[in-house]
Coordinates of C-alpha atoms in Angstrom, one line a residue:
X36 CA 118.9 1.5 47.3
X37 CA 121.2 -0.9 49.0
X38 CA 120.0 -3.8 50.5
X39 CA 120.7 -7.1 52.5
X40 CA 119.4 -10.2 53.4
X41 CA 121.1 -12.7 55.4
X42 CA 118.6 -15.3 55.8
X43 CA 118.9 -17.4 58.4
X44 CA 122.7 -17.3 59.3
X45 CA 124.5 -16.1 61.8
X46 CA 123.3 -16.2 66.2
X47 CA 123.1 -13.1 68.4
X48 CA 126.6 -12.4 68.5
X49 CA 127.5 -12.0 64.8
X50 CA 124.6 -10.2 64.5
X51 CA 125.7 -7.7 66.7
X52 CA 128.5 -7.9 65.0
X53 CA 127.6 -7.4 61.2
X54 CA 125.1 -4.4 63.0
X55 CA 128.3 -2.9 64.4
X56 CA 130.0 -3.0 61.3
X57 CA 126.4 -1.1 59.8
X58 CA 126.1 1.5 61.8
X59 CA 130.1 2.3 61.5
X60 CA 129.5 2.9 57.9
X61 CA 129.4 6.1 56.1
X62 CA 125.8 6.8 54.5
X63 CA 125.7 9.1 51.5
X64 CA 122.7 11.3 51.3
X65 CA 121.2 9.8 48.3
X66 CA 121.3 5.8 49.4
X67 CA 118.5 4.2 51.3
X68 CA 120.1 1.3 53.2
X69 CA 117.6 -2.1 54.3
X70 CA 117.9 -5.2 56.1
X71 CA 116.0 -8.2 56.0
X72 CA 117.3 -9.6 58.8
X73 CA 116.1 -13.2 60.3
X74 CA 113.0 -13.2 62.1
X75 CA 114.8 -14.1 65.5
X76 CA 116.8 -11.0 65.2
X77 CA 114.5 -7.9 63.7
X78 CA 113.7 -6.6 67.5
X79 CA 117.6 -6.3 67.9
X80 CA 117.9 -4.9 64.4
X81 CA 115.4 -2.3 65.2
X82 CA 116.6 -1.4 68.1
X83 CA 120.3 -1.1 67.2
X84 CA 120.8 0.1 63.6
X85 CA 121.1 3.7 63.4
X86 CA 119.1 6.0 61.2
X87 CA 119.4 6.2 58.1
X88 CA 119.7 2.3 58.1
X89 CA 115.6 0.7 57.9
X90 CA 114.8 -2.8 59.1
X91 CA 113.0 -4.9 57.0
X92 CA 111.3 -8.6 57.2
X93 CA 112.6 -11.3 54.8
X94 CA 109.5 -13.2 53.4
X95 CA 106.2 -13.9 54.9
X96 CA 104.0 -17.0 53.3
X97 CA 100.0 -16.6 53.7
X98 CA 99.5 -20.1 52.0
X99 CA 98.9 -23.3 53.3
X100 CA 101.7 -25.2 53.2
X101 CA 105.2 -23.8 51.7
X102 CA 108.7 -25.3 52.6
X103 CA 111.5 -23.0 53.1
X104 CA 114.1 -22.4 56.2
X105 CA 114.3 -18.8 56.1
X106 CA 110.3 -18.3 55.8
X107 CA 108.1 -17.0 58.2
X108 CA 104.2 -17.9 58.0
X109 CA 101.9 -15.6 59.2
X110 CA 97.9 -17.3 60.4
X111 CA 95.5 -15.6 62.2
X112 CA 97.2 -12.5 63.2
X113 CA 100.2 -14.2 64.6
X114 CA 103.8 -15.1 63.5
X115 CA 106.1 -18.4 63.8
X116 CA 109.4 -19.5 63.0
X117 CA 108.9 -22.4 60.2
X118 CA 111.5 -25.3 60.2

């Protein structure tokens, strides 16, 4: 398995970008290929990457109170971005 996460860098542009360069790639049979990609951009991840490349969310926090700029928390059935 080969996998990426690149937090919380980049805008829309260089995403597209970097998802370009992705789905340009050869694939071998036996790799799986994921990205955690920021949770502004997993809609376009989803909707861009081609197969055999899956989308994945970086880190969700169910606790009360946890500091981190690349964290989503997730109350009540609903997602935010956390500063």
């Amino acid at each position: 398995i080969v996998g990426g996460n690149w937090k919380c860098n980049g805008n829309l542009a260089s995403v597209r970008s970097l998802i370009a360069e992705l789905n340009a790639g050869d694939i071998v049979d036996n790799v799986d290929v994921v990205v955690a990609a920021p949770f502004l951009y997993i809609d376009e991840a989803k909707r861009t990457l081609k197969a055999p490349i899956e989308v994945s969310a970086q880190n969700c926090w169910v606790g009360a109170s946890f500091l981190s700029l690349s964290r989503v928390r997730q109350r009540s059935g609903t997602s935010q971005t956390r500063d």
